[in-house]
Amino acid sequence: MSRQRLLILITVVLFFLGLVGTGGYRRHQRQAQQSSPRQAYPWEKFIRLNGYWNGVGNLVPFKDYVPEQQSNATAPEPERKHDATSGATPPFDPVAFNPYPEYDSYDYLEAHSPMQKCFLDEAETMSPPDIYAYPGVPQNMTAPFFGSYKELGLAEDVCWERFGRFAPYGYGYDHRDGGVGLSDKSERAGSERVYQMMAGGTDWRKVNWGRAQEACTKKNKARFEPQADPKKKRVSRQAYILRTWTGYRYDDHQLLTIRAMINELNIKSGGEYDVHLLVHVKDTSIPIWTDADIYQQTLEENVPEEFWGIATLWSEQLMRLYYPEPFPDNFDNPSQHPVHSVYRSAHFALQWFSQEHPEYDYYWNWEMDLRYTGHYYEFNDKVANWARKQPRKGMWERSARYYIPEKHGSWADFARMVEEETNLSQESPIWGPTVFPNNGMLTSPAENFPPRSYADDKYEWGVGEEADLITFNPLFDPTKTNWVFRNDINGYTLDAAAPPRRVAIITVSRLSKRLLDYMHNETYQMRHSMFPEMWPPSCALHHGLKGVYAPHPVFFDRNWDLDYMDQVFNRPKKVEDSVFGWGEHNQLGSSFYYNSGFSGQLWRRWFGYKENNEGGSMAEVSGSGRMCLRSTLFHPIKFERGPTD
Ligand SMILES: *[C@@H]1O[C@H](CO)[C@@H](O)[C@H](O)[C@H]1NC(C)=O
Ligand SMILES: *[C@@H]1O[C@H](CO)[C@@H](O)[C@H](O)[C@H]1NC(C)=O
Ligand SMILES: *[C@@H]1O[C@H](CO)[C@@H](O)[C@H](O)[C@H]1NC(C)=O
Ligand SMILES: *[C@@H]1O[C@H](CO)[C@@H](O)[C@H](O)[C@H]1NC(C)=O
């Protein structure tokens, strides 16, 4: 999240950033004692987890792995080969990770038009690189608290370290050879295997992503068109949209991530996705819409050259023209920003983009401060498959809760628990479009009205149906929280109660064309809009669209008691306790929340940097080597560089 809202909390975050590391904790404790004493939050009594820092020297096959939370003195410690200069030698080699369909297989070709292989250059000599994972997990690695690899279908038996993940995109080789360096002081035992498999690596200076991406899509055009042969499935097209802005600094680490996205999502999938940079031009006085040269110059000054061909500019001025005033009947505007500001309507630009690019079936709204250790195609594909399998019955109710497998059991157990709680609740479950008093709404699509009653449905409706909205935090009812923006609603009459709403914190999500069309029409035809985190979920709720929260693995820095965690995150005793309102401090030690402090610490240490005087090259060499994390989605990562020693 790039927006000013973060500033409100920045002091708080800076304070807690220190708390997640022991060194920082002591420093702050002393300060706290000297100045204004602060009561420790209850979760601070849980002990710090350390399994994350276990490196490649401690790798064991997944079948032998015992998570830190379940470890005891009798769990066998892996035998570690150690070399004083290069660190702990990994017990086995990394392997290329391939999450794609078997494009050449008989089964694939029976059901699809053939995938045409794509290249990075016009002459088709530069093949897109693979990435490499270790087939194991460091012994005693911490297990996630929320979400599940198994449930989502993500590989749970591999881990990623910085060479296998990013050397294919330039990590660890010189700028003169088209890389980004960054690994001079890095612990690197075993990394030579990655470079051998990369066979020299790619000179990224030669790549023009716009050209490469377009060529790949064009070559594979037949796969995305309606299929003449009824046995063949059309492959959907998806836009992966990075929300950036003028003045954004593209650090070398960031280049690695964007290259990974384009290579893994577009080039290697035969053009299934297009990666776009949607660039917010903050200075509305630049006449970008008047003069093509000024547009180009603004783009070139604000985006690295290799991405010029995938960038689209927009400005708040354009949004004022596209969605003209008025947006009357505002319930509450705590931020005091105008309705067309990116702060209050970040979705306007996305809606506009979806109308300008109607060729896509799905649009991923992605922020610049997200990072992922795993493979992008695997993540997107598995999350979408999982969402497609979800039945409509209980969907909104399950999506409102964090799934804690060690507490809730299997997904089926969790679904049963939610059903029971729904039965006991006073509220009726969501079933089709929502009816509420209003002074005008668009008609909901006929296919979204339930085919049978809630009681008669045996978890059948919606199974196999693509999700219109996939979020990465729960879809909660803001009236049960004191989330500050819960009443920032426009265009619904003030004579009736506020419409029912849902919110998912952090706007990253996958939205269908259908949902974006509804959001667009509701905006310009009915003058309806809400705060960005609230608008897509609420629009989906009103029109009976399929919205789910995907329970991806989320880690915590401390060993929370799971009963307590379930109570705090899923059943706050009063409105003010909600973890989306004043209880937000409970999220500070998480790997994925909008203001979490632990995410950045974990990510930078994974890259080999020191945090709070811990980690760094020396510690890696004398310890168990560089970190090897399982596929993890991080947010927010505000910066990536740190000291190595
Ligand atoms: C310790 O861990 C091992 C391996 O998970 C397990 O088999 C054993 O039962 C555990 N012992 C105790 C006392 O918890
Ligand atoms: C696993 O981690 C815990 C907590 O950090 C530690 O007490 C234990 O000794 C570790 N076990 C192994 C086998 O490394
Ligand atoms: C919920 O209520 C329905 C209808 O009364 C019943 O069939 C079902 O068994 C209940 N589910 C649970 C988990 O209690
Ligand atoms: C949006 O409005 C346009 C113009 O009236 C209409 O053609 C289209 O079907 C509408 N789409 C949805 C999803 O309501």
PDB file of N, CA and C in Angstrom, residues 519-576:
ATOM      1  N   MET A 519     -18.819  -3.034 -11.346  1.00  0.00           N
ATOM      2  CA  MET A 519     -18.249  -1.903 -10.603  1.00  0.00           C
ATOM      3  C   MET A 519     -18.275  -0.635 -11.460  1.00  0.00           C
ATOM      4  N   HIS A 520     -17.928  -0.789 -12.727  1.00  0.00           N
ATOM      5  CA  HIS A 520     -17.894   0.343 -13.664  1.00  0.00           C
ATOM      6  C   HIS A 520     -19.305   0.910 -13.869  1.00  0.00           C
ATOM      7  N   ASN A 521     -20.251   0.033 -14.167  1.00  0.00           N
ATOM      8  CA  ASN A 521     -21.625   0.500 -14.410  1.00  0.00           C
ATOM      9  C   ASN A 521     -22.236   1.112 -13.158  1.00  0.00           C
ATOM     10  N   GLU A 522     -22.020   0.492 -12.010  1.00  0.00           N
ATOM     11  CA  GLU A 522     -22.555   1.043 -10.760  1.00  0.00           C
ATOM     12  C   GLU A 522     -21.955   2.433 -10.504  1.00  0.00           C
ATOM     13  N   THR A 523     -20.691   2.597 -10.893  1.00  0.00           N
ATOM     14  CA  THR A 523     -20.023   3.886 -10.652  1.00  0.00           C
ATOM     15  C   THR A 523     -20.616   4.981 -11.543  1.00  0.00           C
ATOM     16  N   TYR A 524     -20.670   4.745 -12.856  1.00  0.00           N
ATOM     17  CA  TYR A 524     -21.075   5.883 -13.703  1.00  0.00           C
ATOM     18  C   TYR A 524     -22.582   5.969 -13.904  1.00  0.00           C
ATOM     19  N   GLN A 525     -23.289   4.833 -13.772  1.00  0.00           N
ATOM     20  CA  GLN A 525     -24.742   4.898 -13.982  1.00  0.00           C
ATOM     21  C   GLN A 525     -25.488   5.204 -12.684  1.00  0.00           C
ATOM     22  N   MET A 526     -25.009   4.653 -11.566  1.00  0.00           N
ATOM     23  CA  MET A 526     -25.730   4.831 -10.295  1.00  0.00           C
ATOM     24  C   MET A 526     -24.991   5.748  -9.318  1.00  0.00           C
ATOM     25  N   ARG A 527     -23.775   6.182  -9.674  1.00  0.00           N
ATOM     26  CA  ARG A 527     -22.943   7.040  -8.794  1.00  0.00           C
ATOM     27  C   ARG A 527     -22.634   6.346  -7.469  1.00  0.00           C
ATOM     28  N   HIS A 528     -22.457   5.040  -7.552  1.00  0.00           N
ATOM     29  CA  HIS A 528     -22.113   4.280  -6.353  1.00  0.00           C
ATOM     30  C   HIS A 528     -20.598   4.083  -6.270  1.00  0.00           C
ATOM     31  N   SER A 529     -20.059   4.269  -5.115  1.00  0.00           N
ATOM     32  CA  SER A 529     -18.646   3.957  -4.885  1.00  0.00           C
ATOM     33  C   SER A 529     -18.413   3.830  -3.385  1.00  0.00           C
ATOM     34  N   MET A 530     -17.333   3.147  -3.048  1.00  0.00           N
ATOM     35  CA  MET A 530     -16.962   2.997  -1.629  1.00  0.00           C
ATOM     36  C   MET A 530     -15.441   3.034  -1.533  1.00  0.00           C
ATOM     37  N   PHE A 531     -14.945   3.011  -0.334  1.00  0.00           N
ATOM     38  CA  PHE A 531     -13.498   2.984  -0.105  1.00  0.00           C
ATOM     39  C   PHE A 531     -12.881   1.768  -0.825  1.00  0.00           C
ATOM     40  N   PRO A 532     -11.658   1.886  -1.361  1.00  0.00           N
ATOM     41  CA  PRO A 532     -11.110   0.832  -2.236  1.00  0.00           C
ATOM     42  C   PRO A 532     -11.144  -0.600  -1.693  1.00  0.00           C
ATOM     43  N   GLU A 533     -10.854  -0.802  -0.422  1.00  0.00           N
ATOM     44  CA  GLU A 533     -10.854  -2.165   0.119  1.00  0.00           C
ATOM     45  C   GLU A 533     -12.268  -2.733   0.235  1.00  0.00           C
ATOM     46  N   MET A 534     -13.280  -1.823   0.156  1.00  0.00           N
ATOM     47  CA  MET A 534     -14.656  -2.212   0.419  1.00  0.00           C
ATOM     48  C   MET A 534     -15.470  -2.343  -0.867  1.00  0.00           C
ATOM     49  N   TRP A 535     -15.044  -1.655  -1.926  1.00  0.00           N
ATOM     50  CA  TRP A 535     -15.896  -1.561  -3.108  1.00  0.00           C
ATOM     51  C   TRP A 535     -16.012  -2.885  -3.881  1.00  0.00           C
ATOM     52  N   PRO A 536     -14.912  -3.518  -4.290  1.00  0.00           N
ATOM     53  CA  PRO A 536     -15.111  -4.769  -5.052  1.00  0.00           C
ATOM     54  C   PRO A 536     -15.861  -5.851  -4.255  1.00  0.00           C
ATOM     55  N   PRO A 537     -15.499  -6.099  -2.982  1.00  0.00           N
ATOM     56  CA  PRO A 537     -16.251  -7.123  -2.233  1.00  0.00           C
ATOM     57  C   PRO A 537     -17.733  -6.769  -2.074  1.00  0.00           C
ATOM     58  N   SER A 538     -18.039  -5.499  -1.838  1.00  0.00           N
ATOM     59  CA  SER A 538     -19.435  -5.118  -1.621  1.00  0.00           C
ATOM     60  C   SER A 538     -20.237  -5.226  -2.908  1.00  0.00           C
ATOM     61  N   CYS A 539     -19.626  -4.834  -4.022  1.00  0.00           N
ATOM     62  CA  CYS A 539     -20.306  -4.932  -5.308  1.00  0.00           C
ATOM     63  C   CYS A 539     -20.579  -6.412  -5.632  1.00  0.00           C
ATOM     64  N   ALA A 540     -19.611  -7.268  -5.335  1.00  0.00           N
ATOM     65  CA  ALA A 540     -19.792  -8.713  -5.551  1.00  0.00           C
ATOM     66  C   ALA A 540     -20.905  -9.238  -4.643  1.00  0.00           C
ATOM     67  N   LEU A 541     -20.931  -8.777  -3.411  1.00  0.00           N
ATOM     68  CA  LEU A 541     -21.961  -9.207  -2.453  1.00  0.00           C
ATOM     69  C   LEU A 541     -23.357  -8.798  -2.934  1.00  0.00           C
ATOM     70  N   HIS A 542     -23.500  -7.554  -3.362  1.00  0.00           N
ATOM     71  CA  HIS A 542     -24.808  -7.051  -3.785  1.00  0.00           C
ATOM     72  C   HIS A 542     -25.366  -7.854  -4.957  1.00  0.00           C
ATOM     73  N   HIS A 543     -24.509  -8.206  -5.909  1.00  0.00           N
ATOM     74  CA  HIS A 543     -24.996  -8.827  -7.146  1.00  0.00           C
ATOM     75  C   HIS A 543     -24.854 -10.344  -7.168  1.00  0.00           C
ATOM     76  N   GLY A 544     -24.544 -10.923  -6.022  1.00  0.00           N
ATOM     77  CA  GLY A 544     -24.499 -12.381  -5.956  1.00  0.00           C
ATOM     78  C   GLY A 544     -23.352 -12.974  -6.749  1.00  0.00           C
ATOM     79  N   LEU A 545     -22.248 -12.235  -6.865  1.00  0.00           N
ATOM     80  CA  LEU A 545     -21.085 -12.781  -7.569  1.00  0.00           C
ATOM     81  C   LEU A 545     -20.296 -13.680  -6.602  1.00  0.00           C
ATOM     82  N   LYS A 546     -19.389 -14.455  -7.183  1.00  0.00           N
ATOM     83  CA  LYS A 546     -18.638 -15.417  -6.368  1.00  0.00           C
ATOM     84  C   LYS A 546     -17.357 -14.776  -5.838  1.00  0.00           C
ATOM     85  N   GLY A 547     -17.308 -14.580  -4.524  1.00  0.00           N
ATOM     86  CA  GLY A 547     -16.134 -13.964  -3.910  1.00  0.00           C
ATOM     87  C   GLY A 547     -15.556 -14.862  -2.827  1.00  0.00           C
ATOM     88  N   VAL A 548     -14.257 -15.116  -2.876  1.00  0.00           N
ATOM     89  CA  VAL A 548     -13.632 -15.964  -1.857  1.00  0.00           C
ATOM     90  C   VAL A 548     -12.308 -15.378  -1.368  1.00  0.00           C
ATOM     91  N   TYR A 549     -12.014 -15.690  -0.125  1.00  0.00           N
ATOM     92  CA  TYR A 549     -10.689 -15.389   0.440  1.00  0.00           C
ATOM     93  C   TYR A 549      -9.868 -16.663   0.320  1.00  0.00           C
ATOM     94  N   ALA A 550      -8.725 -16.596  -0.351  1.00  0.00           N
ATOM     95  CA  ALA A 550      -7.864 -17.768  -0.536  1.00  0.00           C
ATOM     96  C   ALA A 550      -6.933 -17.907   0.661  1.00  0.00           C
ATOM     97  N   PRO A 551      -7.027 -19.011   1.401  1.00  0.00           N
ATOM     98  CA  PRO A 551      -6.221 -19.158   2.625  1.00  0.00           C
ATOM     99  C   PRO A 551      -4.770 -19.534   2.329  1.00  0.00           C
ATOM    100  N   HIS A 552      -4.013 -18.560   1.862  1.00  0.00           N
ATOM    101  CA  HIS A 552      -2.583 -18.797   1.572  1.00  0.00           C
ATOM    102  C   HIS A 552      -1.808 -18.809   2.895  1.00  0.00           C
ATOM    103  N   PRO A 553      -0.662 -19.492   2.918  1.00  0.00           N
ATOM    104  CA  PRO A 553       0.081 -19.610   4.176  1.00  0.00           C
ATOM    105  C   PRO A 553       0.608 -18.273   4.698  1.00  0.00           C
ATOM    106  N   VAL A 554       0.315 -17.985   5.948  1.00  0.00           N
ATOM    107  CA  VAL A 554       0.780 -16.760   6.609  1.00  0.00           C
ATOM    108  C   VAL A 554       1.514 -17.166   7.888  1.00  0.00           C
ATOM    109  N   PHE A 555       2.684 -16.561   8.068  1.00  0.00           N
ATOM    110  CA  PHE A 555       3.561 -16.915   9.190  1.00  0.00           C
ATOM    111  C   PHE A 555       3.556 -15.803  10.241  1.00  0.00           C
ATOM    112  N   PHE A 556       3.928 -16.165  11.471  1.00  0.00           N
ATOM    113  CA  PHE A 556       4.034 -15.183  12.556  1.00  0.00           C
ATOM    114  C   PHE A 556       5.393 -15.294  13.243  1.00  0.00           C
ATOM    115  N   ASP A 557       5.827 -14.182  13.811  1.00  0.00           N
ATOM    116  CA  ASP A 557       7.145 -14.176  14.451  1.00  0.00           C
ATOM    117  C   ASP A 557       7.132 -14.812  15.835  1.00  0.00           C
ATOM    118  N   ARG A 558       5.952 -15.022  16.388  1.00  0.00           N
ATOM    119  CA  ARG A 558       5.872 -15.577  17.741  1.00  0.00           C
ATOM    120  C   ARG A 558       4.983 -16.809  17.785  1.00  0.00           C
ATOM    121  N   ASN A 559       5.215 -17.603  18.790  1.00  0.00           N
ATOM    122  CA  ASN A 559       4.485 -18.861  18.896  1.00  0.00           C
ATOM    123  C   ASN A 559       3.148 -18.673  19.612  1.00  0.00           C
ATOM    124  N   TRP A 560       2.198 -18.139  18.877  1.00  0.00           N
ATOM    125  CA  TRP A 560       0.855 -17.880  19.421  1.00  0.00           C
ATOM    126  C   TRP A 560       0.209 -19.177  19.906  1.00  0.00           C
ATOM    127  N   ASP A 561      -0.495 -19.072  21.020  1.00  0.00           N
ATOM    128  CA  ASP A 561      -1.371 -20.163  21.440  1.00  0.00           C
ATOM    129  C   ASP A 561      -2.566 -20.163  20.478  1.00  0.00           C
ATOM    130  N   LEU A 562      -2.890 -21.323  19.921  1.00  0.00           N
ATOM    131  CA  LEU A 562      -3.851 -21.352  18.815  1.00  0.00           C
ATOM    132  C   LEU A 562      -5.287 -21.075  19.247  1.00  0.00           C
ATOM    133  N   ASP A 563      -5.648 -21.459  20.456  1.00  0.00           N
ATOM    134  CA  ASP A 563      -7.001 -21.131  20.928  1.00  0.00           C
ATOM    135  C   ASP A 563      -7.139 -19.617  21.070  1.00  0.00           C
ATOM    136  N   TYR A 564      -6.095 -19.036  21.610  1.00  0.00           N
ATOM    137  CA  TYR A 564      -6.095 -17.591  21.786  1.00  0.00           C
ATOM    138  C   TYR A 564      -6.118 -16.894  20.420  1.00  0.00           C
ATOM    139  N   MET A 565      -5.303 -17.409  19.502  1.00  0.00           N
ATOM    140  CA  MET A 565      -5.232 -16.826  18.159  1.00  0.00           C
ATOM    141  C   MET A 565      -6.604 -16.874  17.473  1.00  0.00           C
ATOM    142  N   ASP A 566      -7.264 -18.014  17.569  1.00  0.00           N
ATOM    143  CA  ASP A 566      -8.588 -18.183  16.957  1.00  0.00           C
ATOM    144  C   ASP A 566      -9.573 -17.179  17.560  1.00  0.00           C
ATOM    145  N   GLN A 567      -9.499 -17.021  18.878  1.00  0.00           N
ATOM    146  CA  GLN A 567     -10.412 -16.083  19.542  1.00  0.00           C
ATOM    147  C   GLN A 567     -10.134 -14.642  19.091  1.00  0.00           C
ATOM    148  N   VAL A 568      -8.858 -14.278  19.085  1.00  0.00           N
ATOM    149  CA  VAL A 568      -8.503 -12.896  18.748  1.00  0.00           C
ATOM    150  C   VAL A 568      -8.835 -12.581  17.283  1.00  0.00           C
ATOM    151  N   PHE A 569      -8.472 -13.482  16.368  1.00  0.00           N
ATOM    152  CA  PHE A 569      -8.623 -13.190  14.942  1.00  0.00           C
ATOM    153  C   PHE A 569     -10.022 -13.490  14.409  1.00  0.00           C
ATOM    154  N   ASN A 570     -10.683 -14.497  14.967  1.00  0.00           N
ATOM    155  CA  ASN A 570     -11.975 -14.906  14.404  1.00  0.00           C
ATOM    156  C   ASN A 570     -13.187 -14.581  15.267  1.00  0.00           C
ATOM    157  N   ARG A 571     -12.987 -14.408  16.561  1.00  0.00           N
ATOM    158  CA  ARG A 571     -14.148 -14.145  17.432  1.00  0.00           C
ATOM    159  C   ARG A 571     -13.851 -13.048  18.444  1.00  0.00           C
ATOM    160  N   PRO A 572     -13.590 -11.841  17.971  1.00  0.00           N
ATOM    161  CA  PRO A 572     -13.332 -10.751  18.927  1.00  0.00           C
ATOM    162  C   PRO A 572     -14.527 -10.575  19.852  1.00  0.00           C
ATOM    163  N   LYS A 573     -14.244 -10.280  21.107  1.00  0.00           N
ATOM    164  CA  LYS A 573     -15.326 -10.189  22.095  1.00  0.00           C
ATOM    165  C   LYS A 573     -16.155  -8.922  21.902  1.00  0.00           C
ATOM    166  N   LYS A 574     -15.510  -7.849  21.468  1.00  0.00           N
ATOM    167  CA  LYS A 574     -16.295  -6.654  21.155  1.00  0.00           C
ATOM    168  C   LYS A 574     -15.768  -6.019  19.861  1.00  0.00           C
ATOM    169  N   VAL A 575     -16.629  -5.168  19.307  1.00  0.00           N
ATOM    170  CA  VAL A 575     -16.353  -4.530  18.026  1.00  0.00           C
ATOM    171  C   VAL A 575     -14.953  -3.900  17.986  1.00  0.00           C
ATOM    172  N   GLU A 576     -14.572  -3.222  19.051  1.00  0.00           N
ATOM    173  CA  GLU A 576     -13.276  -2.516  19.081  1.00  0.00           C
ATOM    174  C   GLU A 576     -12.085  -3.478  19.052  1.00  0.00           C
TER     175      GLU A 576
END
